[in-house]
Amino acid sequence: MFVGHYAASLALKRFEKRASLGVLFLAVQFVDIVFFPLVLLGVERLNIVEKFTQSTHFELEYMPYTHSLVAFLVWSGLAYALFRWVIVKSHSVAVIVALAVMSHWLLDVIVHTPDMPLWNDTSLKLGLGLWNNAIATYVLEAVLLLAGLCLYMRSTKAVTRTGKYGMGIFVVLLLLINIANIFGPLRDDSKMDLAISVLTAYFLFAAVAFWLDKKRSQRRRKSLQVYVCIWPS
Ligand SMILES: [Zn+2]
């Protein structure tokens, strides 16, 4: 999954205003940010196979250190520890960042073919295989991202004109980029080029999210707030 992961960032932000949206954008892609360098180092393995599934050009052969269930628990635990005791020193921020890291597993399991091990390569591998249906993959990611946007917009309010429209425009751009990602031809057949383009996208998206989030402020939470998704201010 690609842009759909950002649904978790946008949804989680409402629970803790001190959690930076830029950090949450990086946290939901954290294991992929680690995965590509590990592939280049030969520690984990990915083969570029055109249309391996309807939605991807990758055969994800070996990735126990980033995409196993145990790895997710370890990375989430480390993220918690980092934000609890080193960076922000807040329990609630640390929980939100750890949940963002963990959310990647849940969403990846839905789309991956059975290539996500419980712990090592010989253990059971999980993956419901939605990638085999490109339209269903695209629709799921779009619905998740729009739902995340809706929650984010309802829990924050614009403080500038950029803040009013910026995040909505950004999400539309992400949805357009995902058309090329899912339905487009294979562009990078070198792993280095692939790693550079994916990592550049992840950091660029996080920077844009960080910047746009500064243009909005958190709304006061009411105890029983019902979110109705009309276009918010
Ligand atoms: Zn992943």
Short mmCIF file of C-alpha atoms and ligand atoms in Angstrom, two decimals:
data_model
loop_
_atom_site.label_atom_id
_atom_site.label_comp_id
_atom_site.label_asym_id
_atom_site.label_seq_id
_atom_site.Cartn_x
_atom_site.Cartn_y
_atom_site.Cartn_z
CA MET A 1 0.00 0.00 0.00
CA PHE A 2 1.22 3.51 -0.79
CA VAL A 3 -0.82 6.66 -0.14
CA GLY A 4 -3.52 4.81 1.84
CA HIS A 5 -1.10 4.61 4.78
CA TYR A 6 -1.48 8.37 5.25
CA ALA A 7 -5.10 7.81 6.31
CA ALA A 8 -3.70 6.59 9.64
CA SER A 9 -1.50 9.70 10.01
CA LEU A 10 -4.43 12.05 9.36
CA ALA A 11 -6.80 10.12 11.65
CA LEU A 12 -4.32 9.75 14.53
CA LYS A 13 -3.40 13.45 14.57
CA ARG A 14 -6.71 14.35 16.19
CA PHE A 15 -5.85 12.41 19.34
CA GLU A 16 -2.68 14.33 20.15
CA LYS A 17 -2.04 17.80 18.82
CA ARG A 18 1.61 17.68 19.92
CA ALA A 19 2.25 14.79 17.51
CA SER A 20 3.68 16.39 14.38
CA LEU A 21 1.81 15.43 11.21
CA GLY A 22 5.17 15.32 9.41
CA VAL A 23 6.42 12.76 11.93
CA LEU A 24 3.19 10.77 11.58
CA PHE A 25 3.64 10.76 7.77
CA LEU A 26 7.12 9.27 8.26
CA ALA A 27 5.95 6.90 11.01
CA VAL A 28 3.29 5.19 8.87
CA GLN A 29 5.94 4.51 6.18
CA PHE A 30 8.75 3.83 8.65
CA VAL A 31 9.23 0.13 7.84
CA ASP A 32 9.30 0.89 4.10
CA ILE A 33 11.87 3.65 4.74
CA VAL A 34 14.04 0.98 6.41
CA PHE A 35 13.13 -1.69 3.82
CA PHE A 36 14.64 -0.03 0.73
CA PRO A 37 18.12 0.55 2.20
CA LEU A 38 18.07 -3.05 3.50
CA VAL A 39 17.24 -4.25 -0.02
CA LEU A 40 20.17 -2.27 -1.45
CA LEU A 41 22.42 -3.78 1.24
CA GLY A 42 21.19 -7.27 0.34
CA VAL A 43 19.75 -7.89 3.81
CA GLU A 44 16.13 -8.09 2.58
CA ARG A 45 15.13 -9.10 -0.95
CA LEU A 46 12.82 -7.61 -3.55
CA ASN A 47 12.67 -8.62 -7.21
CA ILE A 48 11.35 -6.23 -9.81
CA VAL A 49 8.90 -8.26 -11.90
CA GLU A 50 6.64 -6.30 -14.24
CA LYS A 51 2.99 -6.73 -13.19
CA PHE A 52 3.83 -9.28 -10.51
CA THR A 53 0.35 -8.36 -9.28
CA GLN A 54 -2.18 -6.17 -11.07
CA SER A 55 -1.14 -3.26 -8.84
CA THR A 56 2.62 -3.71 -8.34
CA HIS A 57 5.83 -4.66 -10.08
CA PHE A 58 7.48 -6.19 -7.01
CA GLU A 59 8.03 -9.69 -5.81
CA LEU A 60 8.67 -9.19 -2.09
CA GLU A 61 10.79 -12.22 -1.42
CA TYR A 62 12.39 -11.78 2.00
CA MET A 63 11.64 -9.06 4.54
CA PRO A 64 11.55 -10.41 8.10
CA TYR A 65 13.31 -7.36 9.61
CA THR A 66 10.76 -4.86 8.34
CA HIS A 67 7.49 -6.59 7.45
CA SER A 68 7.14 -9.50 9.90
CA LEU A 69 4.64 -9.15 12.72
CA VAL A 70 7.43 -9.45 15.28
CA ALA A 71 9.45 -6.74 13.48
CA PHE A 72 6.44 -4.42 13.61
CA LEU A 73 6.07 -4.97 17.35
CA VAL A 74 9.78 -4.24 17.86
CA TRP A 75 9.80 -1.11 15.62
CA SER A 76 6.61 0.18 17.26
CA GLY A 77 8.13 -0.44 20.70
CA LEU A 78 11.29 1.43 19.70
CA ALA A 79 9.22 4.31 18.33
CA TYR A 80 7.33 4.44 21.63
CA ALA A 81 10.58 4.46 23.62
CA LEU A 82 12.12 7.17 21.42
CA PHE A 83 9.16 9.53 21.80
CA ARG A 84 8.50 8.62 25.44
CA TRP A 85 12.00 9.08 26.78
CA VAL A 86 14.15 10.90 24.21
CA ILE A 87 12.32 13.22 21.80
CA VAL A 88 8.98 14.62 22.98
CA LYS A 89 9.00 12.83 26.36
CA SER A 90 5.25 12.32 26.32
CA HIS A 91 3.40 9.05 26.84
CA SER A 92 0.44 10.02 24.66
CA VAL A 93 2.58 11.30 21.76
CA ALA A 94 4.67 8.12 21.98
CA VAL A 95 1.52 5.95 21.83
CA ILE A 96 0.22 7.81 18.75
CA VAL A 97 3.58 7.49 16.92
CA ALA A 98 3.83 3.78 17.83
CA LEU A 99 0.28 3.19 16.56
CA ALA A 100 1.19 5.00 13.33
CA VAL A 101 4.17 2.65 12.83
CA MET A 102 1.96 -0.39 13.61
CA SER A 103 -0.84 0.74 11.28
CA HIS A 104 1.41 -0.04 8.31
CA TRP A 105 1.20 -3.77 9.15
CA LEU A 106 -2.58 -3.84 9.27
CA LEU A 107 -2.99 -2.08 5.92
CA ASP A 108 -0.17 -3.99 4.22
CA VAL A 109 -1.70 -7.34 5.24
CA ILE A 110 -4.85 -6.44 3.30
CA VAL A 111 -3.06 -5.71 0.02
CA HIS A 112 0.10 -7.87 0.02
CA THR A 113 0.21 -11.36 -1.43
CA PRO A 114 1.19 -13.84 1.33
CA ASP A 115 4.70 -12.48 1.84
CA MET A 116 4.53 -10.96 5.35
CA PRO A 117 5.97 -13.50 7.80
CA LEU A 118 4.99 -13.80 11.45
CA TRP A 119 8.68 -13.69 12.40
CA ASN A 120 11.09 -15.39 9.97
CA ASP A 121 11.01 -16.74 6.46
CA THR A 122 9.87 -20.21 7.42
CA SER A 123 6.98 -19.02 9.58
CA LEU A 124 3.43 -18.51 8.33
CA LYS A 125 3.21 -15.65 5.83
CA LEU A 126 0.22 -13.32 5.77
CA GLY A 127 -1.35 -11.28 2.97
CA LEU A 128 -4.91 -11.13 1.67
CA GLY A 129 -3.77 -10.28 -1.87
CA LEU A 130 -5.90 -7.27 -2.75
CA TRP A 131 -3.04 -6.16 -5.02
CA ASN A 132 -4.30 -8.80 -7.46
CA ASN A 133 -7.20 -6.45 -8.17
CA ALA A 134 -5.90 -3.01 -9.18
CA ILE A 135 -9.26 -1.24 -9.11
CA ALA A 136 -10.16 -2.59 -5.66
CA THR A 137 -6.68 -1.59 -4.40
CA TYR A 138 -7.07 1.94 -5.74
CA VAL A 139 -10.58 2.33 -4.34
CA LEU A 140 -9.56 1.06 -0.89
CA GLU A 141 -6.62 3.45 -0.68
CA ALA A 142 -8.76 6.35 -1.90
CA VAL A 143 -11.60 5.65 0.54
CA LEU A 144 -9.17 5.32 3.45
CA LEU A 145 -7.31 8.51 2.54
CA LEU A 146 -10.51 10.52 2.11
CA ALA A 147 -11.85 9.22 5.42
CA GLY A 148 -8.56 10.21 7.08
CA LEU A 149 -8.75 13.66 5.48
CA CYS A 150 -12.31 14.04 6.71
CA LEU A 151 -11.35 13.21 10.32
CA TYR A 152 -8.37 15.54 10.14
CA MET A 153 -10.36 18.45 8.71
CA ARG A 154 -13.10 18.03 11.31
CA SER A 155 -10.63 17.97 14.18
CA THR A 156 -8.65 21.02 13.03
CA LYS A 157 -9.49 24.47 11.75
CA ALA A 158 -7.77 26.69 9.23
CA VAL A 159 -5.73 29.62 10.47
CA THR A 160 -4.73 30.79 6.99
CA ARG A 161 -6.14 30.54 3.47
CA THR A 162 -3.53 27.89 2.64
CA GLY A 163 -4.76 25.99 5.67
CA LYS A 164 -8.33 26.06 4.39
CA TYR A 165 -7.64 24.38 1.05
CA GLY A 166 -4.09 23.06 1.20
CA MET A 167 -4.60 19.65 2.76
CA GLY A 168 -7.55 18.86 0.48
CA ILE A 169 -5.51 19.76 -2.62
CA PHE A 170 -2.57 17.71 -1.30
CA VAL A 171 -4.78 14.64 -0.84
CA VAL A 172 -6.16 15.02 -4.37
CA LEU A 173 -2.55 15.13 -5.65
CA LEU A 174 -1.74 11.97 -3.68
CA LEU A 175 -4.76 10.26 -5.26
CA LEU A 176 -3.59 11.32 -8.75
CA ILE A 177 -0.05 10.09 -8.05
CA ASN A 178 -1.52 6.77 -6.94
CA ILE A 179 -3.21 6.33 -10.34
CA ALA A 180 0.25 6.28 -11.95
CA ASN A 181 1.57 4.11 -9.13
CA ILE A 182 -1.10 1.41 -9.44
CA PHE A 183 -2.08 1.48 -13.11
CA GLY A 184 1.12 2.82 -14.68
CA PRO A 185 3.87 0.87 -16.43
CA LEU A 186 7.14 -0.12 -14.79
CA ARG A 187 9.36 2.99 -14.72
CA ASP A 188 12.35 2.07 -12.58
CA ASP A 189 13.87 -1.29 -13.32
CA SER A 190 16.88 -0.63 -11.11
CA LYS A 191 16.48 -1.12 -7.38
CA MET A 192 18.60 1.96 -6.67
CA ASP A 193 16.35 4.18 -8.84
CA LEU A 194 13.28 2.66 -7.24
CA ALA A 195 14.62 3.23 -3.72
CA ILE A 196 15.57 6.84 -4.50
CA SER A 197 12.17 7.69 -6.00
CA VAL A 198 10.17 6.02 -3.21
CA LEU A 199 12.23 7.51 -0.38
CA THR A 200 12.18 10.95 -2.02
CA ALA A 201 8.39 10.73 -2.23
CA TYR A 202 8.05 9.68 1.43
CA PHE A 203 10.19 12.55 2.73
CA LEU A 204 8.66 15.09 0.36
CA PHE A 205 5.10 14.11 1.35
CA ALA A 206 6.06 14.31 5.04
CA ALA A 207 7.53 17.79 4.54
CA VAL A 208 4.37 19.00 2.76
CA ALA A 209 2.14 17.50 5.47
CA PHE A 210 4.27 19.16 8.18
CA TRP A 211 4.03 22.53 6.43
CA LEU A 212 0.28 22.34 5.73
CA ASP A 213 -0.47 21.21 9.30
CA LYS A 214 1.11 24.42 10.55
CA LYS A 215 -1.63 26.30 8.69
CA ARG A 216 -4.34 24.66 10.81
CA SER A 217 -4.92 24.46 14.55
CA GLN A 218 -6.59 21.80 16.66
CA ARG A 219 -10.27 22.29 17.48
CA ARG A 220 -11.38 21.87 21.07
CA ARG A 221 -12.70 18.33 21.43
CA LYS A 222 -16.23 17.93 22.71
CA SER A 223 -16.88 14.82 24.74
CA LEU A 224 -19.28 13.27 22.24
CA GLN A 225 -18.33 14.70 18.91
CA VAL A 226 -20.03 13.30 15.85
CA TYR A 227 -18.09 13.79 12.65
CA VAL A 228 -20.20 14.65 9.65
CA CYS A 229 -18.05 14.91 6.58
CA ILE A 230 -19.15 17.99 4.78
CA TRP A 231 -16.35 20.21 3.51
CA PRO A 232 -15.00 21.79 6.69
CA SER A 233 -13.40 25.16 7.18
ZN ZN B 1 5.20 -1.89 3.49
#
